[in-house]
Tab-separated table of C-alpha atoms and ligand atoms in Angstrom:
chain	number	residue	atom	x	y	z
F	1200	MET	CA	-148.248	131.244	106.592
F	1201	SER	CA	-151.530	133.159	106.309
F	1202	GLN	CA	-154.711	131.510	107.634
F	1203	PRO	CA	-156.144	130.344	105.344
F	1204	ALA	CA	-152.915	129.921	103.371
F	1205	ARG	CA	-152.789	131.823	100.082
F	1206	LEU	CA	-152.081	129.639	97.033
F	1207	VAL	CA	-151.216	130.694	93.500
F	1208	VAL	CA	-151.526	127.780	91.065
F	1209	LEU	CA	-149.699	127.767	87.711
F	1210	VAL	CA	-151.071	125.647	84.846
F	1211	SER	CA	-150.432	124.970	81.165
F	1212	GLY	CA	-153.083	122.407	80.276
F	1213	SER	CA	-156.098	120.474	81.412
F	1214	GLY	CA	-155.778	121.492	85.043
F	1215	THR	CA	-157.147	118.385	86.749
F	1216	ASN	CA	-154.677	118.897	89.604
F	1217	LEU	CA	-155.916	122.480	89.854
F	1218	GLN	CA	-159.505	121.202	89.934
F	1219	ALA	CA	-158.674	118.888	92.820
F	1220	LEU	CA	-157.280	121.871	94.743
F	1221	LEU	CA	-160.284	124.042	93.823
F	1222	ASP	CA	-162.611	121.333	95.145
F	1223	ALA	CA	-160.590	120.901	98.354
F	1224	THR	CA	-160.358	124.620	99.073
F	1225	ALA	CA	-164.147	124.955	98.906
F	1226	ASP	CA	-164.118	123.529	102.457
F	1227	PRO	CA	-162.916	126.216	104.919
F	1228	ALA	CA	-161.481	123.464	107.146
F	1229	TYR	CA	-158.953	122.678	104.403
F	1230	GLY	CA	-156.940	125.705	105.490
F	1231	ALA	CA	-155.996	127.162	102.109
F	1232	ARG	CA	-157.564	129.172	99.342
F	1233	ILE	CA	-156.504	129.761	95.764
F	1234	VAL	CA	-156.016	133.488	95.294
F	1235	ALA	CA	-155.037	133.301	91.608
F	1236	VAL	CA	-154.376	130.902	88.748
F	1237	GLY	CA	-151.691	131.760	86.204
F	1238	ALA	CA	-150.819	130.279	82.829
F	1239	ASP	CA	-148.236	130.621	80.075
F	1240	ARG	CA	-150.882	130.252	77.336
F	1241	GLU	CA	-154.491	131.201	76.569
F	1242	ASP	CA	-157.483	128.958	75.884
F	1243	ILE	CA	-156.696	126.070	78.182
F	1244	GLU	CA	-159.090	124.129	80.341
F	1245	GLY	CA	-157.048	125.019	83.418
F	1246	LEU	CA	-157.958	128.710	83.025
F	1247	ALA	CA	-161.604	127.838	82.331
F	1248	ARG	CA	-161.719	125.830	85.569
F	1249	ALA	CA	-160.432	128.848	87.511
F	1250	GLU	CA	-162.912	131.189	85.841
F	1251	ARG	CA	-165.827	128.871	86.604
F	1252	ALA	CA	-164.725	128.865	90.246
F	1253	GLY	CA	-164.532	132.665	90.310
F	1254	VAL	CA	-160.774	132.698	90.901
F	1255	PRO	CA	-158.727	135.542	89.315
F	1256	THR	CA	-156.529	134.466	86.417
F	1257	PHE	CA	-153.531	135.864	84.581
F	1258	VAL	CA	-151.633	134.825	81.462
F	1259	ARG	CA	-148.028	135.661	80.647
F	1260	ARG	CA	-146.876	134.236	77.302
F	1261	VAL	CA	-143.153	133.957	76.579
F	1262	SER	CA	-143.797	134.984	72.961
F	1263	ASP	CA	-145.141	138.363	74.120
F	1264	PHE	CA	-141.740	139.301	75.574
F	1265	GLU	CA	-138.520	140.178	73.771
F	1266	THR	CA	-136.441	138.067	76.107
F	1267	ARG	CA	-136.970	135.122	78.403
F	1268	GLU	CA	-135.666	137.317	81.222
F	1269	GLY	CA	-138.453	139.784	80.489
F	1270	TRP	CA	-141.037	137.020	80.818
F	1271	ASP	CA	-139.405	135.759	84.015
F	1272	ALA	CA	-139.618	139.248	85.531
F	1273	ALA	CA	-143.231	139.725	84.435
F	1274	LEU	CA	-144.285	136.394	85.903
F	1275	THR	CA	-142.513	137.183	89.167
F	1276	THR	CA	-144.195	140.589	89.355
F	1277	VAL	CA	-147.717	139.309	88.786
F	1278	VAL	CA	-147.317	136.432	91.239
F	1279	ASP	CA	-145.807	138.806	93.842
F	1280	ARG	CA	-148.959	140.894	93.615
F	1281	PHE	CA	-151.068	138.038	94.988
F	1282	GLU	CA	-148.731	137.535	97.981
F	1283	PRO	CA	-148.908	133.735	97.979
F	1284	ASP	CA	-147.686	131.632	100.877
F	1285	VAL	CA	-147.161	128.753	98.441
F	1286	VAL	CA	-147.039	128.570	94.640
F	1287	VAL	CA	-148.187	125.260	93.155
F	1288	SER	CA	-146.905	124.463	89.688
F	1289	ALA	CA	-149.507	121.928	88.534
F	1290	GLY	CA	-148.707	120.858	85.014
F	1291	PHE	CA	-146.982	124.204	84.303
F	1292	MET	CA	-144.656	123.589	81.375
F	1293	LYS	CA	-142.067	126.299	82.002
F	1294	LEU	CA	-138.990	126.444	84.184
F	1295	LEU	CA	-139.125	129.189	86.791
F	1296	SER	CA	-136.291	131.668	87.333
F	1297	GLN	CA	-134.057	131.551	90.381
F	1298	GLU	CA	-135.374	134.972	91.426
F	1299	PHE	CA	-138.926	133.598	91.353
F	1300	LEU	CA	-137.896	130.556	93.397
F	1301	ASP	CA	-136.023	132.731	95.902
F	1302	ARG	CA	-139.188	134.739	96.483
F	1303	HIS	CA	-141.808	131.986	96.510
F	1304	LEU	CA	-141.907	128.530	98.052
F	1305	THR	CA	-142.900	126.649	94.913
F	1306	LEU	CA	-144.144	123.066	94.756
F	1307	ASN	CA	-144.387	120.941	91.618
F	1308	THR	CA	-145.885	117.566	90.872
F	1309	HIS	CA	-144.074	115.077	88.666
F	1310	PRO	CA	-145.689	111.883	87.334
F	1311	ALA	CA	-142.881	109.535	88.400
F	1312	LEU	CA	-141.067	108.549	91.586
F	1313	CYS	CA	-138.162	111.000	91.688
F	1314	PRO	CA	-135.262	110.751	91.206
F	1315	ALA	CA	-136.375	108.253	88.534
F	1316	PHE	CA	-137.581	109.460	85.146
F	1317	PRO	CA	-137.278	113.267	85.346
F	1318	GLY	CA	-138.382	115.497	82.488
F	1319	MET	CA	-141.335	115.733	80.172
F	1320	HIS	CA	-142.049	112.023	79.698
F	1321	GLY	CA	-142.157	110.399	83.128
F	1322	PRO	CA	-144.923	107.857	82.343
F	1323	ARG	CA	-143.451	106.933	78.944
F	1324	ASP	CA	-139.943	106.540	80.320
F	1325	ALA	CA	-141.177	104.382	83.204
F	1326	LEU	CA	-143.118	102.160	80.798
F	1327	GLU	CA	-140.150	101.831	78.434
F	1328	HIS	CA	-137.856	100.954	81.330
F	1329	GLY	CA	-140.216	98.180	82.373
F	1330	VAL	CA	-140.609	99.183	86.009
F	1331	LYS	CA	-143.441	97.471	87.863
F	1332	VAL	CA	-144.089	100.392	90.181
F	1333	THR	CA	-143.952	104.089	89.354
F	1334	GLY	CA	-145.915	106.941	90.887
F	1335	ALA	CA	-145.968	110.646	91.523
F	1336	THR	CA	-143.776	113.036	93.465
F	1337	LEU	CA	-144.486	116.411	95.028
F	1338	PHE	CA	-141.295	118.393	95.469
F	1339	VAL	CA	-139.945	121.851	96.232
F	1340	VAL	CA	-138.826	123.338	92.943
F	1341	ASP	CA	-135.120	124.104	92.683
F	1342	ALA	CA	-132.876	125.062	89.771
F	1343	GLY	CA	-132.895	121.565	88.272
F	1344	VAL	CA	-135.522	119.580	86.394
F	1345	ASP	CA	-137.563	117.533	88.903
F	1346	THR	CA	-134.584	117.470	91.276
F	1347	GLY	CA	-135.860	119.440	94.283
F	1348	PRO	CA	-136.386	118.282	97.890
F	1349	ILE	CA	-139.201	115.736	98.062
F	1350	VAL	CA	-142.377	116.622	99.971
F	1351	ALA	CA	-144.517	113.546	99.244
F	1352	GLN	CA	-144.605	110.502	97.001
F	1353	VAL	CA	-147.227	107.950	96.065
F	1354	PRO	CA	-146.570	104.588	94.399
F	1355	VAL	CA	-148.672	103.404	91.442
F	1356	PRO	CA	-148.472	99.890	89.935
F	1357	VAL	CA	-147.743	99.437	86.234
F	1358	GLU	CA	-150.202	96.970	84.670
F	1359	GLU	CA	-149.117	94.556	81.933
F	1360	ASP	CA	-151.470	96.014	79.328
F	1361	ASP	CA	-150.734	99.677	80.125
F	1362	ASP	CA	-149.964	102.193	77.418
F	1363	VAL	CA	-148.623	105.654	78.210
F	1364	ALA	CA	-152.108	107.171	78.406
F	1365	SER	CA	-153.581	104.526	80.723
F	1366	LEU	CA	-150.538	104.630	82.987
F	1367	HIS	CA	-150.507	108.439	83.126
F	1368	GLU	CA	-154.240	108.500	84.001
F	1369	ARG	CA	-153.697	106.045	86.877
F	1370	ILE	CA	-150.761	108.136	88.091
F	1371	LYS	CA	-152.793	111.339	87.864
F	1372	THR	CA	-155.559	109.921	90.061
F	1373	ALA	CA	-153.016	109.162	92.783
F	1374	GLU	CA	-151.148	112.415	92.119
F	1375	ARG	CA	-154.230	114.557	92.741
F	1376	ALA	CA	-154.961	112.875	96.082
F	1377	MET	CA	-151.323	113.266	97.145
F	1378	LEU	CA	-151.279	116.935	96.141
F	1379	VAL	CA	-154.503	117.764	97.980
F	1380	ASP	CA	-153.373	115.950	101.113
F	1381	ALA	CA	-149.891	117.476	101.224
F	1382	VAL	CA	-150.899	121.050	100.368
F	1383	GLY	CA	-153.635	120.958	103.001
F	1384	ARG	CA	-151.266	119.707	105.676
F	1385	ILE	CA	-148.687	122.344	104.687
F	1386	ALA	CA	-151.359	125.045	104.885
F	1387	ARG	CA	-152.521	123.921	108.312
F	1388	GLU	CA	-149.220	122.864	109.868
F	1389	GLY	CA	-146.419	124.662	108.009
F	1390	ILE	CA	-143.388	123.264	106.239
F	1391	SER	CA	-139.677	123.242	106.862
F	1392	VAL	CA	-137.065	122.613	104.195
F	1393	GLU	CA	-133.515	121.960	105.381
F	1394	GLY	CA	-131.263	120.853	102.593
F	1395	ARG	CA	-133.048	117.908	101.029
F	1396	ARG	CA	-135.110	117.130	104.137
F	1397	VAL	CA	-138.678	118.382	104.066
F	1398	ARG	CA	-140.970	118.167	107.061
F	1399	ILE	CA	-144.605	119.135	107.212
F	1400	GLY	CA	-145.580	120.553	110.570
F	1401	ALA	CA	-143.278	121.129	113.508
F	1402	VAL	CA	-141.720	124.290	112.073
F	1403	ALA	CA	-144.063	126.924	110.718
F	1404	ARG	CA	-142.908	128.843	107.711
V	2769	LIG	C1	-149.592	115.938	85.682
V	2769	LIG	O1	-149.425	114.558	85.561
V	2769	LIG	C2	-148.317	116.598	86.097
V	2769	LIG	O2	-147.567	115.871	86.986
V	2769	LIG	C3	-147.610	116.702	84.782
V	2769	LIG	O3	-148.610	117.084	83.875
V	2769	LIG	C4	-149.863	116.614	84.344
V	2769	LIG	C5	-150.767	117.790	84.447
V	2769	LIG	O4	-152.096	117.393	84.491
V	2769	LIG	N1	-146.509	117.627	84.865
V	2769	LIG	P1	-153.283	118.437	84.749
V	2769	LIG	O5	-153.083	119.628	83.824
V	2769	LIG	O6	-153.259	118.826	86.192
V	2769	LIG	O7	-154.523	117.679	84.396
């Protein structure tokens, strides 16, 4: 792990998780800096946040490539160039190739308590199921959808008058704090992943 740790953050949308990391990394004591922000689409607030912070950005759109494999390779190449210690997929709406994952320790946030409610609609599915507690999960990305080894989780209560939007906003507030805390500790203390067991600290990586 470099000191400060080098982060590449991938986004597809509003980028509030990215903003939380940008704010945290402004303090040198945090132990990490964002060396680039990448996206799979143009004209999103996530890219604007990076530009306002003076962080380099790149965009690789699937539609600009003849094959998905071509896009996978292009994304891997551009991320490689920034030599990240950790890639953070923060609301990035694409699956990453196995080659990418083999090369980069990649973390993702999911707005539910894994293994419950994987996929695109975590808050909606939790609400429809009627759970009283849901939350957010930070995990190491593997070949599945929201299945990877769990790094951190935070519980969030479901209120009786919640709709999907109000629940997702409450989850996102907790999710951002969890992400900032865990990424900072990983940057400062290292991370070990053995099978499904993740430990921050103890073993530097
Ligand atoms: C987060 O809730 C994330 O878990 C989900 O999409 C949301 C992204 O929010 N995959 P933002 O773009 O960071 O504001």
